[in-house]
XYZ file of C-alpha atoms in Angstrom:
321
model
C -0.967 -2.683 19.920
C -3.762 -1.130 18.235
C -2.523 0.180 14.917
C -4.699 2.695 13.010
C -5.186 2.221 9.295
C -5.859 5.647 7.730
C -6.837 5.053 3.744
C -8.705 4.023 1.109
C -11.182 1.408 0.998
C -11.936 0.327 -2.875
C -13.463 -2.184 -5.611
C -11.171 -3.044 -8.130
C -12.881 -4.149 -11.342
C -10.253 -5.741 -13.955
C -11.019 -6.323 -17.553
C -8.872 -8.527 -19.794
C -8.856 -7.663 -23.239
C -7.932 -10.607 -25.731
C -5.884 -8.402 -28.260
C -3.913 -5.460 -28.100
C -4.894 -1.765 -27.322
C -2.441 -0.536 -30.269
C -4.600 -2.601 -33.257
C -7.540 -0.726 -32.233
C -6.841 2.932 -31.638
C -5.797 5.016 -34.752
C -2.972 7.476 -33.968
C -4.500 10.134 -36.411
C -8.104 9.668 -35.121
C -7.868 10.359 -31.492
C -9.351 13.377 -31.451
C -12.654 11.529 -32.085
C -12.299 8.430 -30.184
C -14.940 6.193 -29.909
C -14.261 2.483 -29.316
C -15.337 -0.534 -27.303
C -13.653 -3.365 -25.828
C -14.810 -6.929 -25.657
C -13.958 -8.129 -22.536
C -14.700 -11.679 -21.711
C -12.686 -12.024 -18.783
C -13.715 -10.048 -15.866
C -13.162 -10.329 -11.544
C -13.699 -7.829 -9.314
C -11.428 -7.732 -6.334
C -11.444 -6.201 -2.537
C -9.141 -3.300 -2.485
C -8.087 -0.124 -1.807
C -4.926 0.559 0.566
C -6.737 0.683 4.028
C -8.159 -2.737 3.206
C -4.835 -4.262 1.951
C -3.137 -3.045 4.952
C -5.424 -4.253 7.726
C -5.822 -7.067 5.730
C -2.051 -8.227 5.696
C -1.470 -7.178 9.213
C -4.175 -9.435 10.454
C -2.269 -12.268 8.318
C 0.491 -11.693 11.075
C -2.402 -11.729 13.834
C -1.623 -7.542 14.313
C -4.357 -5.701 15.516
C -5.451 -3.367 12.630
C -8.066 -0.499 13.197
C -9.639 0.765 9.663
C -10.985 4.617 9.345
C -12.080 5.402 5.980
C -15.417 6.081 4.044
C -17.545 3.942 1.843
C -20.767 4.120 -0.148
C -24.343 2.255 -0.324
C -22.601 -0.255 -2.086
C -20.242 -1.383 1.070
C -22.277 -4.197 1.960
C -20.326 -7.174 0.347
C -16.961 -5.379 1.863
C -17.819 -5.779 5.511
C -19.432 -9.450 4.959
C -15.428 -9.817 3.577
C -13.852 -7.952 6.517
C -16.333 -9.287 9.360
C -15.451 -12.866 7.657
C -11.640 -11.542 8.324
C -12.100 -10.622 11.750
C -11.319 -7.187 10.838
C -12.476 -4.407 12.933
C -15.303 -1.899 10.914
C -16.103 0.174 14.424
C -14.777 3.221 12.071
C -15.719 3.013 9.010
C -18.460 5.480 7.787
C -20.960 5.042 5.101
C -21.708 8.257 3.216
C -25.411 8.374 2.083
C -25.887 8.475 -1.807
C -22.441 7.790 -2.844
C -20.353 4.912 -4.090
C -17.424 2.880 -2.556
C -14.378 3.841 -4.335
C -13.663 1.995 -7.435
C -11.011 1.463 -10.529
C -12.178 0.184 -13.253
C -8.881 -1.506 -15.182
C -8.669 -2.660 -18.691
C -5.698 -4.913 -19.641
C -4.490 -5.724 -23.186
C -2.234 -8.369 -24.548
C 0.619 -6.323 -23.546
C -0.332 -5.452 -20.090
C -0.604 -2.143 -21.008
C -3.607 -0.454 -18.956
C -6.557 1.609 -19.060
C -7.892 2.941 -15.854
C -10.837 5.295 -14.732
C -11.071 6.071 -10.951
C -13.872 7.196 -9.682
C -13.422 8.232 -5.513
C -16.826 8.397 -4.485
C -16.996 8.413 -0.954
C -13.409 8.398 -0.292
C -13.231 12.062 -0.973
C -15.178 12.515 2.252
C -12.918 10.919 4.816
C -12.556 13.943 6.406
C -15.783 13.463 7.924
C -13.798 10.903 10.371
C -11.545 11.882 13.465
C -8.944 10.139 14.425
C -9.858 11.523 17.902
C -12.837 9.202 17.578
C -10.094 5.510 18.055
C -8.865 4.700 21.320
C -5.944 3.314 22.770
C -4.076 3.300 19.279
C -0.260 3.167 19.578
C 1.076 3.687 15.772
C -0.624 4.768 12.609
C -0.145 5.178 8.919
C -1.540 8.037 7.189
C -2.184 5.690 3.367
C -3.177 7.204 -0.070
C -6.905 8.580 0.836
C -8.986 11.605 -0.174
C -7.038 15.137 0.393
C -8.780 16.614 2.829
C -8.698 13.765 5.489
C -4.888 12.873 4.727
C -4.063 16.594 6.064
C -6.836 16.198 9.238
C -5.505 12.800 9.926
C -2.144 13.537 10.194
C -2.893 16.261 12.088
C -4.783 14.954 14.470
C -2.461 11.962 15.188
C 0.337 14.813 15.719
C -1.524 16.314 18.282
C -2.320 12.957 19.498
C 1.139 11.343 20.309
C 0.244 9.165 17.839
C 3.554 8.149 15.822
C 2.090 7.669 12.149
C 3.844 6.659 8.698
C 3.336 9.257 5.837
C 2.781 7.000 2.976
C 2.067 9.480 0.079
C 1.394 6.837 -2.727
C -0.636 7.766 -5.622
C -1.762 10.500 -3.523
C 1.661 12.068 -3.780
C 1.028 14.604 -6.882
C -2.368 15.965 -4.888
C 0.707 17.807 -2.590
C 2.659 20.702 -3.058
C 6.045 20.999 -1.750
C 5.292 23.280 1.385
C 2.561 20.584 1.671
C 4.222 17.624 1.846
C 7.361 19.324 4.348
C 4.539 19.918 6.637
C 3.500 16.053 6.553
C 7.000 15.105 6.739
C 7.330 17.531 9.928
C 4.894 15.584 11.409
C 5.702 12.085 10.721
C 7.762 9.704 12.242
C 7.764 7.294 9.486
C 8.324 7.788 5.555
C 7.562 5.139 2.987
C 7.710 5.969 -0.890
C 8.128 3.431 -3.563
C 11.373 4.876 -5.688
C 9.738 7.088 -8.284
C 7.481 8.907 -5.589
C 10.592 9.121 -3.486
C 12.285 10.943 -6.891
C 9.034 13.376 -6.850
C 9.334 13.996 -3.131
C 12.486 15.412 -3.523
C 11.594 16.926 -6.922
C 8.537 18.630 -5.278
C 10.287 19.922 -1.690
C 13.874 20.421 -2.853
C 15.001 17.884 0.160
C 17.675 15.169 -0.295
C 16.941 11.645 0.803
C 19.260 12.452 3.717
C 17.467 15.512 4.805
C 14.228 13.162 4.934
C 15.402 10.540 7.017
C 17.013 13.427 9.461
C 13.947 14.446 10.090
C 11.871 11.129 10.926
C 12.762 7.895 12.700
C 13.090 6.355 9.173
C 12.344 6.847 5.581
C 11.705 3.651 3.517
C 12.127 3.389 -0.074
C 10.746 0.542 -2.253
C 12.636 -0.564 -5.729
C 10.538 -3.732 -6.317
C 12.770 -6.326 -7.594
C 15.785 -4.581 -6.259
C 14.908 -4.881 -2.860
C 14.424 -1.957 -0.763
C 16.432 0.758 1.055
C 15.717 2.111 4.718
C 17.432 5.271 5.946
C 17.349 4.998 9.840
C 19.738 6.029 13.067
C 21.468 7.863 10.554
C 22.282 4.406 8.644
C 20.797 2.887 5.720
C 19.743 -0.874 5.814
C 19.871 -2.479 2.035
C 16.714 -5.017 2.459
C 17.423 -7.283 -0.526
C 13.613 -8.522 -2.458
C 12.176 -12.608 -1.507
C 11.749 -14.285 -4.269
C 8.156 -14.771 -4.605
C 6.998 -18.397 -5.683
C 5.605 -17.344 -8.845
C 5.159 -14.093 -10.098
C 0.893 -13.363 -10.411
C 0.066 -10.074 -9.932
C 1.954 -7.228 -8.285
C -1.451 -5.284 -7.222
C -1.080 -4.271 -3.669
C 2.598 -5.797 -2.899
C 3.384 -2.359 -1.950
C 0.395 -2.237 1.166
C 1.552 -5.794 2.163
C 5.447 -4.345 2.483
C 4.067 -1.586 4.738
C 2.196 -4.285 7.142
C 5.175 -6.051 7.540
C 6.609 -2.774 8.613
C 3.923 -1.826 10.316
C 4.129 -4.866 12.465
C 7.764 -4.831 13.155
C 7.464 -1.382 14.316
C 4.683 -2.339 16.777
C 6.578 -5.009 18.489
C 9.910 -3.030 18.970
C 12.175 -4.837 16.305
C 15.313 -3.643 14.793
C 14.838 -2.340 10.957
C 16.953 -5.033 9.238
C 13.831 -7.348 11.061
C 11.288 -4.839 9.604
C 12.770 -5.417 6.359
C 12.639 -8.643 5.796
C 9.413 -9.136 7.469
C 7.706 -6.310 4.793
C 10.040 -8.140 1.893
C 8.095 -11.339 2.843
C 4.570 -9.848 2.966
C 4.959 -8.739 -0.488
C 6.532 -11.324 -2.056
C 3.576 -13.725 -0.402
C 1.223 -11.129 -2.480
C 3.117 -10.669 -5.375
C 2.416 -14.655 -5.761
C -1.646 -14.678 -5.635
C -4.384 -12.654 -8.202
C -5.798 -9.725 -6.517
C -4.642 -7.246 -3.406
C -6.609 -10.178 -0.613
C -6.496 -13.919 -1.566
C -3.588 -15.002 -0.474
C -4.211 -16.712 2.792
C -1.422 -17.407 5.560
C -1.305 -18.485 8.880
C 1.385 -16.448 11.010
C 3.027 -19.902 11.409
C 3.403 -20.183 8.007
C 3.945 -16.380 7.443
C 6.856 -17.049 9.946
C 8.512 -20.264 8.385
C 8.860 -18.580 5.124
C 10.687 -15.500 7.157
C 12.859 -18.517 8.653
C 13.884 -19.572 5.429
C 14.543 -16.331 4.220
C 17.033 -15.537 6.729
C 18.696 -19.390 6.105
C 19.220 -18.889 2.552
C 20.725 -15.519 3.205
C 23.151 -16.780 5.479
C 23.837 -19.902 2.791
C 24.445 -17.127 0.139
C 27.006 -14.963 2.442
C 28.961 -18.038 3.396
C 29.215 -18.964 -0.389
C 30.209 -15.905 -1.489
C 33.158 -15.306 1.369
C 34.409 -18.633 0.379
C 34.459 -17.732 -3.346
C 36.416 -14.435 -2.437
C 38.740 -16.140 -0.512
């Protein structure tokens, strides 16, 4: 199945910084900041949520179709994704703009300092979804404004079952906004603090959500993850990753997993732990696409996943009895 990958494609550029953000910036003098960070440590990565998508879903040989919008600066991006096998049929190059980027400084700490500049993302309305054939499923990902509401649209009008994942995005939305999305979807997936400001923002319980879409999924990181679905709700506990690395783009690598479960027709306990897998793969490599799987390895990690599960429920009913 053709699945259509609605987003953001981005550069991330990270910066370490040696020391700590705190022993530089005077409380009483920010009114007239001025300060520069040495930064000997610097990688920039392939990102943005369309790209980490596709990207993980071709890990579990799915069939990923990208539609976003890049700048003059694409050009090392598609050597990556033609390299990938991934499909670039729709993805436009705006004249005179720039690829989305973040530009991320890290301290001692971890705390963060990040400027985002969207470039040509902010024109992704400029694609139709009416321009992909033969695509079965969708997921409307964290892109500029305009094209989130024309792409969801579109794939209404279409037949075109899509997932509504808000991200970032999420505060662009106002409440009558985002019910109209959700009216439209058949899929929700929020992490747990954007599922807190979807219900701040439309006055809906998690209930009412998932009554009104064929599930809503909600991410809690280490705590696993919850899916509301056929009017039950499926506690997906987290994989423990092999090492913990960097937690950029776990999030997109859950939603492939889903993503791929949906396509093939499995039960949402299967989803689950197929997503939980994805992003505890990620979770254990720098940077949202270096980790590099083959499905057959992809699927004995699942295997094992499934055997320790079953070793921990058979401990724990012979401790209770």
């Amino acid at each position: 199945m053709r699945i259509l990958i609605c987003g953001s494609m981005a550069f991330d550029t990270i910066m370490v910084f040696g020391d700590r953000f705190r022993n530089h910036i005077l409380p009483d003098k920010i009114h007239m900041l001025n300060i520069c960070f040495f930064v000997p440590e610097m990688r920039r990565e392939f990102g943005g949520t369309a790209g980490n998508i596709a990207y993980n879903l071709k890990l579990l040989e799915g069939n990923p179709v990208i539609m976003a919008t890049v700048g003059d600066d694409f050009s090392s991006y598609t050597t990556w994704l033609e390299q990938h096998a991934l499909e670039t049929t729709h993805i436009k190059q705006i004249p005179g703009t720039f690829t989305a980027q973040a530009f991320i400084t890290t301290d001692q700490d971890d705390n963060q300092i990040t400027a985002f500049h969207p470039g040509a993302m902010s024109e992704c309305h400029q694609n139709s979804v009416h321009d992909a054939q033969d695509i079965g499923l969708a997921i409307i990902a964290p892109d500029g404004r305009d094209g989130m509401f024309l792409h969801a649209r579109e794939c209404h009008e279409k037949g075109i079952p899509f997932m509504f994942d808000p991200g970032q995005g999420l505060p662009m939305f106002n409440g009558e906004e985002l019910l109209h999305f959700i009216e439209m979807a058949a899929y929700v997936a929020v992490n747990d603090y954007e599922a807190q400001l979807l219900l701040e923002k439309t006055g809906l319980t998690l209930d009412d959500i998932a009554s009104k879409v064929k599930a809503l999924i909600v991410t809690k990181g280490a705590q696993g993850s919850t899916i509301y679905a056929d009017g039950k709700l499926y506690e997906i506990p987290c994989v423990k990753a092999t090492q913990v690395v960097d937690p950029t783009g776990c999030g997109d690598a859950y939603r492939a997993g889903l993503l791929y479960g949906i396509a093939q027709g499995w039960d949402w306990p299967v989803c689950g732990r197929l997503a939980s897998v994805m992003g505890s793969i990620k979770i254990a490599s720098r940077g949202a696409q270096n980790h590099l799987l083959s499905r057959e390895e992809i699927q004995n990690i699942y295997s094992q996943v499934l055997v320790d599960e079953t070793l921990s429920q058979h401990i724990a009913e012979e401790t209770r009895a």
